[in-house]
mmCIF file with all atom_site columns, C-alpha atoms in Angstrom:
data_model
loop_
_atom_site.group_PDB
_atom_site.id
_atom_site.type_symbol
_atom_site.label_atom_id
_atom_site.label_alt_id
_atom_site.label_comp_id
_atom_site.label_asym_id
_atom_site.label_entity_id
_atom_site.label_seq_id
_atom_site.pdbx_PDB_ins_code
_atom_site.Cartn_x
_atom_site.Cartn_y
_atom_site.Cartn_z
_atom_site.occupancy
_atom_site.B_iso_or_equiv
_atom_site.pdbx_formal_charge
_atom_site.auth_seq_id
_atom_site.auth_comp_id
_atom_site.auth_asym_id
_atom_site.auth_atom_id
_atom_site.pdbx_PDB_model_num
ATOM 1   C CA . MET A 1 1   ? -37.750 75.572 6.318  1.00 33.00 ? 29  MET A CA 1
ATOM 2   C CA . LYS A 1 2   ? -36.066 72.628 4.589  1.00 37.00 ? 30  LYS A CA 1
ATOM 3   C CA . HIS A 1 3   ? -33.259 70.749 6.237  1.00 37.00 ? 31  HIS A CA 1
ATOM 4   C CA . ARG A 1 4   ? -30.512 68.723 4.605  1.00 38.00 ? 32  ARG A CA 1
ATOM 5   C CA . GLN A 1 5   ? -30.817 65.261 6.106  1.00 41.00 ? 33  GLN A CA 1
ATOM 6   C CA . THR A 1 6   ? -27.462 63.560 6.463  1.00 43.00 ? 34  THR A CA 1
ATOM 7   C CA . SER A 1 7   ? -27.679 60.691 8.924  1.00 43.00 ? 35  SER A CA 1
ATOM 8   C CA . SER A 1 8   ? -29.908 58.781 11.290 1.00 40.00 ? 36  SER A CA 1
ATOM 9   C CA . ILE A 1 9   ? -29.481 58.232 15.011 1.00 43.00 ? 37  ILE A CA 1
ATOM 10  C CA . GLY A 1 10  ? -31.900 55.683 16.382 1.00 52.00 ? 38  GLY A CA 1
ATOM 11  C CA . GLU A 1 11  ? -35.401 56.311 15.089 1.00 81.00 ? 39  GLU A CA 1
ATOM 12  C CA . PHE A 1 12  ? -35.006 59.794 13.614 1.00 91.00 ? 40  PHE A CA 1
ATOM 13  C CA . ILE A 1 13  ? -33.018 61.425 10.843 1.00 91.00 ? 41  ILE A CA 1
ATOM 14  C CA . VAL A 1 14  ? -30.470 64.036 11.948 1.00 93.00 ? 42  VAL A CA 1
ATOM 15  C CA . VAL A 1 15  ? -29.965 67.285 10.043 1.00 92.00 ? 43  VAL A CA 1
ATOM 16  C CA . ASP A 1 16  ? -26.574 68.687 9.062  1.00 91.00 ? 44  ASP A CA 1
ATOM 17  C CA . GLU A 1 17  ? -24.555 69.924 12.048 1.00 88.00 ? 45  GLU A CA 1
ATOM 18  C CA . HIS A 1 18  ? -24.933 73.524 10.798 1.00 89.00 ? 46  HIS A CA 1
ATOM 19  C CA . GLN A 1 19  ? -28.724 73.261 10.437 1.00 92.00 ? 47  GLN A CA 1
ATOM 20  C CA . GLN A 1 20  ? -31.384 73.715 13.108 1.00 93.00 ? 48  GLN A CA 1
ATOM 21  C CA . GLY A 1 21  ? -33.372 70.673 14.156 1.00 94.00 ? 49  GLY A CA 1
ATOM 22  C CA . TYR A 1 22  ? -35.388 69.520 17.161 1.00 96.00 ? 50  TYR A CA 1
ATOM 23  C CA . SER A 1 23  ? -33.557 68.902 20.441 1.00 95.00 ? 51  SER A CA 1
ATOM 24  C CA . ARG A 1 24  ? -32.541 65.241 20.440 1.00 94.00 ? 52  ARG A CA 1
ATOM 25  C CA . THR A 1 25  ? -32.744 64.972 24.223 1.00 95.00 ? 53  THR A CA 1
ATOM 26  C CA . GLU A 1 26  ? -36.275 66.410 24.339 1.00 95.00 ? 54  GLU A CA 1
ATOM 27  C CA . VAL A 1 27  ? -37.543 64.284 21.462 1.00 95.00 ? 55  VAL A CA 1
ATOM 28  C CA . ASP A 1 28  ? -36.045 61.064 22.853 1.00 94.00 ? 56  ASP A CA 1
ATOM 29  C CA . ALA A 1 29  ? -37.500 61.716 26.306 1.00 94.00 ? 57  ALA A CA 1
ATOM 30  C CA . TYR A 1 30  ? -40.917 62.594 24.908 1.00 94.00 ? 58  TYR A CA 1
ATOM 31  C CA . PHE A 1 31  ? -41.182 59.509 22.706 1.00 93.00 ? 59  PHE A CA 1
ATOM 32  C CA . ALA A 1 32  ? -40.013 57.284 25.562 1.00 92.00 ? 60  ALA A CA 1
ATOM 33  C CA . GLY A 1 33  ? -42.857 58.706 27.645 1.00 91.00 ? 61  GLY A CA 1
ATOM 34  C CA . LEU A 1 34  ? -45.303 58.155 24.794 1.00 92.00 ? 62  LEU A CA 1
ATOM 35  C CA . ALA A 1 35  ? -44.295 54.495 24.604 1.00 90.00 ? 63  ALA A CA 1
ATOM 36  C CA . ASP A 1 36  ? -45.168 54.094 28.297 1.00 89.00 ? 64  ASP A CA 1
ATOM 37  C CA . ASP A 1 37  ? -48.453 55.948 27.843 1.00 89.00 ? 65  ASP A CA 1
ATOM 38  C CA . PHE A 1 38  ? -49.331 53.813 24.831 1.00 86.00 ? 66  PHE A CA 1
ATOM 39  C CA . GLU A 1 39  ? -48.916 50.638 26.874 1.00 86.00 ? 67  GLU A CA 1
ATOM 40  C CA . LEU A 1 40  ? -51.260 51.993 29.548 1.00 83.00 ? 68  LEU A CA 1
ATOM 41  C CA . LEU A 1 41  ? -53.837 52.912 26.895 1.00 79.00 ? 69  LEU A CA 1
ATOM 42  C CA . ARG A 1 42  ? -53.479 49.559 25.167 1.00 78.00 ? 70  ARG A CA 1
ATOM 43  C CA . LYS A 1 43  ? -54.131 47.758 28.442 1.00 78.00 ? 71  LYS A CA 1
ATOM 44  C CA . GLY A 1 44  ? -57.066 50.056 29.236 1.00 72.00 ? 72  GLY A CA 1
ATOM 45  C CA . ILE A 1 45  ? -55.448 51.319 32.424 1.00 71.00 ? 73  ILE A CA 1
ATOM 46  C CA . PRO A 1 46  ? -56.815 54.799 33.301 1.00 65.00 ? 74  PRO A CA 1
ATOM 47  C CA . ASP A 1 47  ? -54.173 57.339 34.231 1.00 67.00 ? 75  ASP A CA 1
ATOM 48  C CA . SER A 1 48  ? -54.742 61.100 34.157 1.00 69.00 ? 76  SER A CA 1
ATOM 49  C CA . ARG A 1 49  ? -51.056 61.641 33.318 1.00 79.00 ? 77  ARG A CA 1
ATOM 50  C CA . VAL A 1 50  ? -51.300 59.797 29.997 1.00 85.00 ? 78  VAL A CA 1
ATOM 51  C CA . GLN A 1 51  ? -50.879 62.067 26.976 1.00 88.00 ? 79  GLN A CA 1
ATOM 52  C CA . SER A 1 52  ? -53.982 62.531 24.845 1.00 88.00 ? 80  SER A CA 1
ATOM 53  C CA . SER A 1 53  ? -54.030 62.761 21.050 1.00 91.00 ? 81  SER A CA 1
ATOM 54  C CA . ALA A 1 54  ? -54.686 66.501 21.469 1.00 90.00 ? 82  ALA A CA 1
ATOM 55  C CA . ASP A 1 55  ? -51.621 66.830 23.757 1.00 91.00 ? 83  ASP A CA 1
ATOM 56  C CA . ILE A 1 56  ? -49.476 65.111 21.128 1.00 93.00 ? 84  ILE A CA 1
ATOM 57  C CA . ARG A 1 57  ? -50.794 67.422 18.411 1.00 90.00 ? 85  ARG A CA 1
ATOM 58  C CA . GLN A 1 58  ? -49.719 70.497 20.420 1.00 89.00 ? 86  GLN A CA 1
ATOM 59  C CA . GLN A 1 59  ? -46.278 69.235 21.434 1.00 92.00 ? 87  GLN A CA 1
ATOM 60  C CA . THR A 1 60  ? -43.309 71.466 20.618 1.00 93.00 ? 88  THR A CA 1
ATOM 61  C CA . PHE A 1 61  ? -39.559 71.034 21.013 1.00 95.00 ? 89  PHE A CA 1
ATOM 62  C CA . ASP A 1 62  ? -36.637 73.406 21.416 1.00 95.00 ? 90  ASP A CA 1
ATOM 63  C CA . SER A 1 63  ? -34.261 73.626 18.468 1.00 94.00 ? 91  SER A CA 1
ATOM 64  C CA . GLU A 1 64  ? -30.547 72.863 18.322 1.00 95.00 ? 92  GLU A CA 1
ATOM 65  C CA . GLN A 1 65  ? -27.883 72.613 15.646 1.00 93.00 ? 93  GLN A CA 1
ATOM 66  C CA . GLY A 1 66  ? -27.578 69.108 14.281 1.00 93.00 ? 94  GLY A CA 1
ATOM 67  C CA . GLY A 1 67  ? -30.840 68.076 15.891 1.00 94.00 ? 95  GLY A CA 1
ATOM 68  C CA . TYR A 1 68  ? -33.487 65.722 14.607 1.00 95.00 ? 96  TYR A CA 1
ATOM 69  C CA . SER A 1 69  ? -35.199 66.522 11.319 1.00 94.00 ? 97  SER A CA 1
ATOM 70  C CA . PRO A 1 70  ? -38.401 68.422 12.191 1.00 93.00 ? 98  PRO A CA 1
ATOM 71  C CA . SER A 1 71  ? -40.347 66.893 9.310  1.00 91.00 ? 99  SER A CA 1
ATOM 72  C CA . ASP A 1 72  ? -39.281 63.380 10.324 1.00 93.00 ? 100 ASP A CA 1
ATOM 73  C CA . VAL A 1 73  ? -40.291 63.914 13.961 1.00 94.00 ? 101 VAL A CA 1
ATOM 74  C CA . ASP A 1 74  ? -43.529 65.644 12.977 1.00 93.00 ? 102 ASP A CA 1
ATOM 75  C CA . HIS A 1 75  ? -44.536 62.716 10.749 1.00 92.00 ? 103 HIS A CA 1
ATOM 76  C CA . ALA A 1 76  ? -43.831 60.324 13.621 1.00 93.00 ? 104 ALA A CA 1
ATOM 77  C CA . LEU A 1 77  ? -45.953 62.462 15.958 1.00 93.00 ? 105 LEU A CA 1
ATOM 78  C CA . ASP A 1 78  ? -48.798 62.392 13.415 1.00 92.00 ? 106 ASP A CA 1
ATOM 79  C CA . ARG A 1 79  ? -48.705 58.595 13.314 1.00 92.00 ? 107 ARG A CA 1
ATOM 80  C CA . VAL A 1 80  ? -48.655 58.322 17.104 1.00 92.00 ? 108 VAL A CA 1
ATOM 81  C CA . GLU A 1 81  ? -51.485 60.843 17.410 1.00 92.00 ? 109 GLU A CA 1
ATOM 82  C CA . ASP A 1 82  ? -53.615 58.739 15.066 1.00 92.00 ? 110 ASP A CA 1
ATOM 83  C CA . ARG A 1 83  ? -52.996 55.600 17.138 1.00 90.00 ? 111 ARG A CA 1
ATOM 84  C CA . PHE A 1 84  ? -53.791 57.358 20.404 1.00 90.00 ? 112 PHE A CA 1
ATOM 85  C CA . ALA A 1 85  ? -57.017 58.717 18.886 1.00 91.00 ? 113 ALA A CA 1
ATOM 86  C CA . GLU A 1 86  ? -58.047 55.175 17.920 1.00 90.00 ? 114 GLU A CA 1
ATOM 87  C CA . PHE A 1 87  ? -57.516 53.918 21.472 1.00 87.00 ? 115 PHE A CA 1
ATOM 88  C CA . GLU A 1 88  ? -59.311 56.924 22.959 1.00 87.00 ? 116 GLU A CA 1
ATOM 89  C CA . ARG A 1 89  ? -62.311 56.186 20.743 1.00 90.00 ? 117 ARG A CA 1
ATOM 90  C CA . ARG A 1 90  ? -62.308 52.514 21.724 1.00 88.00 ? 118 ARG A CA 1
ATOM 91  C CA . LEU A 1 91  ? -62.034 53.283 25.448 1.00 86.00 ? 119 LEU A CA 1
ATOM 92  C CA . PHE A 1 92  ? -64.797 55.900 25.255 1.00 90.00 ? 120 PHE A CA 1
ATOM 93  C CA . ILE A 1 93  ? -67.147 53.441 23.518 1.00 93.00 ? 121 ILE A CA 1
ATOM 94  C CA . GLU A 1 94  ? -66.321 50.688 26.029 1.00 89.00 ? 122 GLU A CA 1
ATOM 95  C CA . LYS A 1 95  ? -67.094 53.034 28.924 1.00 89.00 ? 123 LYS A CA 1
ATOM 96  C CA . HIS A 1 96  ? -70.065 55.044 27.597 1.00 94.00 ? 124 HIS A CA 1
ATOM 97  C CA . GLY A 1 97  ? -71.401 53.068 24.622 1.00 95.00 ? 125 GLY A CA 1
ATOM 98  C CA . ARG A 1 98  ? -71.465 53.663 20.884 1.00 94.00 ? 126 ARG A CA 1
ATOM 99  C CA . ILE A 1 99  ? -74.577 55.857 20.983 1.00 96.00 ? 127 ILE A CA 1
ATOM 100 C CA . ALA A 1 100 ? -72.894 58.274 23.406 1.00 96.00 ? 128 ALA A CA 1
ATOM 101 C CA . TRP A 1 101 ? -69.859 58.340 21.105 1.00 94.00 ? 129 TRP A CA 1
ATOM 102 C CA . GLU A 1 102 ? -71.978 59.110 18.056 1.00 94.00 ? 130 GLU A CA 1
ATOM 103 C CA . HIS A 1 103 ? -73.757 61.912 19.945 1.00 95.00 ? 131 HIS A CA 1
ATOM 104 C CA . ALA A 1 104 ? -70.424 63.428 21.006 1.00 93.00 ? 132 ALA A CA 1
ATOM 105 C CA . VAL A 1 105 ? -69.096 63.315 17.437 1.00 93.00 ? 133 VAL A CA 1
ATOM 106 C CA . GLU A 1 106 ? -72.348 64.800 16.127 1.00 94.00 ? 134 GLU A CA 1
ATOM 107 C CA . GLU A 1 107 ? -72.110 67.725 18.571 1.00 94.00 ? 135 GLU A CA 1
ATOM 108 C CA . THR A 1 108 ? -68.537 68.420 17.512 1.00 93.00 ? 136 THR A CA 1
ATOM 109 C CA . ALA A 1 109 ? -69.540 68.229 13.840 1.00 94.00 ? 137 ALA A CA 1
ATOM 110 C CA . GLU A 1 110 ? -72.339 70.762 14.393 1.00 95.00 ? 138 GLU A CA 1
ATOM 111 C CA . LEU A 1 111 ? -69.940 73.201 16.066 1.00 94.00 ? 139 LEU A CA 1
ATOM 112 C CA . VAL A 1 112 ? -67.362 72.795 13.297 1.00 95.00 ? 140 VAL A CA 1
ATOM 113 C CA . MET A 1 113 ? -69.876 73.188 10.480 1.00 95.00 ? 141 MET A CA 1
ATOM 114 C CA . GLY A 1 114 ? -71.416 76.203 12.202 1.00 96.00 ? 142 GLY A CA 1
ATOM 115 C CA . ARG A 1 115 ? -68.153 78.072 11.804 1.00 96.00 ? 143 ARG A CA 1
ATOM 116 C CA . LEU A 1 116 ? -67.265 76.668 8.379  1.00 96.00 ? 144 LEU A CA 1
ATOM 117 C CA . ASN A 1 117 ? -70.651 77.813 7.044  1.00 96.00 ? 145 ASN A CA 1
ATOM 118 C CA . ARG A 1 118 ? -69.993 81.429 8.060  1.00 96.00 ? 146 ARG A CA 1
ATOM 119 C CA . THR A 1 119 ? -69.367 84.019 5.372  1.00 95.00 ? 147 THR A CA 1
ATOM 120 C CA . GLU A 1 120 ? -65.800 84.296 4.106  1.00 96.00 ? 148 GLU A CA 1
ATOM 121 C CA . GLY A 1 121 ? -63.944 87.032 5.919  1.00 96.00 ? 149 GLY A CA 1
ATOM 122 C CA . HIS A 1 122 ? -66.119 86.602 9.016  1.00 96.00 ? 150 HIS A CA 1
ATOM 123 C CA . ARG A 1 123 ? -65.228 83.157 10.307 1.00 97.00 ? 151 ARG A CA 1
ATOM 124 C CA . PHE A 1 124 ? -62.853 84.285 13.066 1.00 97.00 ? 152 PHE A CA 1
ATOM 125 C CA . ARG A 1 125 ? -62.150 87.404 15.075 1.00 95.00 ? 153 ARG A CA 1
ATOM 126 C CA . ARG A 1 126 ? -59.400 89.899 14.267 1.00 95.00 ? 154 ARG A CA 1
ATOM 127 C CA . PRO A 1 127 ? -56.479 90.537 16.663 1.00 92.00 ? 155 PRO A CA 1
ATOM 128 C CA . SER A 1 128 ? -57.373 93.042 19.380 1.00 87.00 ? 156 SER A CA 1
ATOM 129 C CA . HIS A 1 129 ? -54.566 95.377 18.259 1.00 89.00 ? 157 HIS A CA 1
ATOM 130 C CA . LYS A 1 130 ? -54.358 96.557 14.646 1.00 86.00 ? 158 LYS A CA 1
ATOM 131 C CA . LEU A 1 131 ? -50.593 96.030 14.398 1.00 89.00 ? 159 LEU A CA 1
ATOM 132 C CA . THR A 1 132 ? -50.682 92.475 15.783 1.00 92.00 ? 160 THR A CA 1
ATOM 133 C CA . LYS A 1 133 ? -49.852 89.924 13.115 1.00 94.00 ? 161 LYS A CA 1
ATOM 134 C CA . GLY A 1 134 ? -52.284 87.136 12.329 1.00 95.00 ? 162 GLY A CA 1
ATOM 135 C CA . TYR A 1 135 ? -53.157 84.650 9.601  1.00 96.00 ? 163 TYR A CA 1
ATOM 136 C CA . PHE A 1 136 ? -54.054 86.091 6.206  1.00 97.00 ? 164 PHE A CA 1
ATOM 137 C CA . VAL A 1 137 ? -57.851 85.874 5.888  1.00 97.00 ? 165 VAL A CA 1
ATOM 138 C CA . LYS A 1 138 ? -57.914 84.516 2.337  1.00 97.00 ? 166 LYS A CA 1
ATOM 139 C CA . ASP A 1 139 ? -55.491 81.693 3.145  1.00 97.00 ? 167 ASP A CA 1
ATOM 140 C CA . VAL A 1 140 ? -57.527 80.570 6.144  1.00 97.00 ? 168 VAL A CA 1
ATOM 141 C CA . ASP A 1 141 ? -60.835 80.872 4.277  1.00 97.00 ? 169 ASP A CA 1
ATOM 142 C CA . ALA A 1 142 ? -59.460 78.771 1.407  1.00 97.00 ? 170 ALA A CA 1
ATOM 143 C CA . LEU A 1 143 ? -58.664 75.952 3.828  1.00 97.00 ? 171 LEU A CA 1
ATOM 144 C CA . CYS A 1 144 ? -62.018 76.374 5.575  1.00 97.00 ? 172 CYS A CA 1
ATOM 145 C CA . ASN A 1 145 ? -63.837 76.091 2.235  1.00 96.00 ? 173 ASN A CA 1
ATOM 146 C CA . ARG A 1 146 ? -61.997 72.858 1.504  1.00 94.00 ? 174 ARG A CA 1
ATOM 147 C CA . LEU A 1 147 ? -62.844 71.493 4.964  1.00 95.00 ? 175 LEU A CA 1
ATOM 148 C CA . ARG A 1 148 ? -66.487 72.502 4.569  1.00 94.00 ? 176 ARG A CA 1
ATOM 149 C CA . ASP A 1 149 ? -66.708 70.643 1.267  1.00 92.00 ? 177 ASP A CA 1
ATOM 150 C CA . HIS A 1 150 ? -65.019 67.630 2.849  1.00 91.00 ? 178 HIS A CA 1
ATOM 151 C CA . PHE A 1 151 ? -67.448 67.397 5.765  1.00 90.00 ? 179 PHE A CA 1
ATOM 152 C CA . ARG A 1 152 ? -70.455 67.933 3.488  1.00 90.00 ? 180 ARG A CA 1
ATOM 153 C CA . SER A 1 153 ? -69.469 65.109 1.140  1.00 86.00 ? 181 SER A CA 1
ATOM 154 C CA . ALA A 1 154 ? -67.653 61.799 1.083  1.00 71.00 ? 182 ALA A CA 1
ATOM 155 C CA . GLU A 1 155 ? -64.491 63.514 -0.186 1.00 76.00 ? 183 GLU A CA 1
ATOM 156 C CA . GLU A 1 156 ? -61.349 61.835 1.089  1.00 78.00 ? 184 GLU A CA 1
ATOM 157 C CA . LEU A 1 157 ? -59.204 64.257 3.077  1.00 83.00 ? 185 LEU A CA 1
ATOM 158 C CA . SER A 1 158 ? -56.289 63.510 5.365  1.00 88.00 ? 186 SER A CA 1
ATOM 159 C CA . PRO A 1 159 ? -55.624 65.439 8.606  1.00 91.00 ? 187 PRO A CA 1
ATOM 160 C CA . ALA A 1 160 ? -52.258 66.207 6.986  1.00 90.00 ? 188 ALA A CA 1
ATOM 161 C CA . VAL A 1 161 ? -54.063 68.889 4.949  1.00 92.00 ? 189 VAL A CA 1
ATOM 162 C CA . ILE A 1 162 ? -54.491 70.810 8.208  1.00 94.00 ? 190 ILE A CA 1
ATOM 163 C CA . ARG A 1 163 ? -51.264 69.733 9.860  1.00 92.00 ? 191 ARG A CA 1
ATOM 164 C CA . ASN A 1 164 ? -49.224 70.946 6.895  1.00 91.00 ? 192 ASN A CA 1
ATOM 165 C CA . ALA A 1 165 ? -51.205 74.125 6.234  1.00 94.00 ? 193 ALA A CA 1
ATOM 166 C CA . VAL A 1 166 ? -49.179 77.325 6.004  1.00 94.00 ? 194 VAL A CA 1
ATOM 167 C CA . PHE A 1 167 ? -50.812 80.765 6.192  1.00 96.00 ? 195 PHE A CA 1
ATOM 168 C CA . SER A 1 168 ? -49.306 84.064 5.119  1.00 96.00 ? 196 SER A CA 1
ATOM 169 C CA . SER A 1 169 ? -48.915 86.728 7.786  1.00 95.00 ? 197 SER A CA 1
ATOM 170 C CA . ALA A 1 170 ? -50.998 89.909 7.771  1.00 95.00 ? 198 ALA A CA 1
ATOM 171 C CA . THR A 1 171 ? -52.235 92.666 10.072 1.00 94.00 ? 199 THR A CA 1
ATOM 172 C CA . GLY A 1 172 ? -55.439 94.583 10.739 1.00 91.00 ? 200 GLY A CA 1
ATOM 173 C CA . ASP A 1 173 ? -58.595 93.632 8.852  1.00 92.00 ? 201 ASP A CA 1
ATOM 174 C CA . MET A 1 174 ? -56.566 91.405 6.522  1.00 95.00 ? 202 MET A CA 1
ATOM 175 C CA . CYS A 1 175 ? -55.951 88.800 9.218  1.00 96.00 ? 203 CYS A CA 1
ATOM 176 C CA . TYR A 1 176 ? -57.612 86.450 11.676 1.00 97.00 ? 204 TYR A CA 1
ATOM 177 C CA . GLU A 1 177 ? -56.413 85.949 15.243 1.00 95.00 ? 205 GLU A CA 1
ATOM 178 C CA . GLU A 1 178 ? -53.981 83.042 15.238 1.00 95.00 ? 206 GLU A CA 1
ATOM 179 C CA . THR A 1 179 ? -54.978 81.435 18.544 1.00 94.00 ? 207 THR A CA 1
ATOM 180 C CA . GLN A 1 180 ? -58.646 81.179 17.575 1.00 95.00 ? 208 GLN A CA 1
ATOM 181 C CA . VAL A 1 181 ? -57.841 79.710 14.166 1.00 96.00 ? 209 VAL A CA 1
ATOM 182 C CA . ASP A 1 182 ? -55.384 77.216 15.700 1.00 94.00 ? 210 ASP A CA 1
ATOM 183 C CA . ALA A 1 183 ? -57.930 76.078 18.302 1.00 94.00 ? 211 ALA A CA 1
ATOM 184 C CA . PHE A 1 184 ? -60.576 75.590 15.619 1.00 96.00 ? 212 PHE A CA 1
ATOM 185 C CA . LEU A 1 185 ? -58.283 73.651 13.293 1.00 95.00 ? 213 LEU A CA 1
ATOM 186 C CA . ASP A 1 186 ? -57.264 71.472 16.234 1.00 93.00 ? 214 ASP A CA 1
ATOM 187 C CA . ARG A 1 187 ? -60.939 70.616 16.691 1.00 93.00 ? 215 ARG A CA 1
ATOM 188 C CA . CYS A 1 188 ? -61.255 69.866 12.974 1.00 94.00 ? 216 CYS A CA 1
ATOM 189 C CA . ILE A 1 189 ? -58.408 67.360 13.186 1.00 93.00 ? 217 ILE A CA 1
ATOM 190 C CA . SER A 1 190 ? -60.085 65.685 16.163 1.00 92.00 ? 218 SER A CA 1
ATOM 191 C CA . LEU A 1 191 ? -63.313 65.424 14.194 1.00 92.00 ? 219 LEU A CA 1
ATOM 192 C CA . MET A 1 192 ? -61.554 63.970 11.158 1.00 91.00 ? 220 MET A CA 1
ATOM 193 C CA . LEU A 1 193 ? -59.959 61.320 13.350 1.00 90.00 ? 221 LEU A CA 1
ATOM 194 C CA . ASP A 1 194 ? -63.280 60.595 15.073 1.00 89.00 ? 222 ASP A CA 1
ATOM 195 C CA . LEU A 1 195 ? -65.038 60.069 11.764 1.00 85.00 ? 223 LEU A CA 1
ATOM 196 C CA . ARG A 1 196 ? -62.559 57.439 10.516 1.00 79.00 ? 224 ARG A CA 1
#
């Protein structure tokens, strides 16, 4: 859904007062917390409460009229996620060594390629109930084919290809279960960031 962007308050653009955007209060509080977490990561201070890059990728906000532009906030989250992933990689290597890091990335790559190499139409399970909506098989397979080609070659591909992917809705044998596809694509983004 496109929003008419009319003004900016602080860091983010605000949509028209009659349009739906992200809750300003929630976004401001979340990014303030991320700034604190980033400082802890930057200083190498372990804290189990610090957001991970995966946590940032899954963050959602309530909507409100005249809220922040979703696309503007989402782009900011993408940038922060990338920075957190870089620090996570550095901290992992400092703690466990580069060889351990390379092994971990290799294991993830094998799991990802195992699914991407499956036959089209059989990469993910169908919803347990025939009338439950899911992602249209052909849309998901088209993205999977592109990801497979990317990981097999030196093709340049940004995580934005996954982050911005939109799948048509379908039911029955024409769709894949959304939660399984989402979890897999989340892993693909992690792998893309790890391979940078």
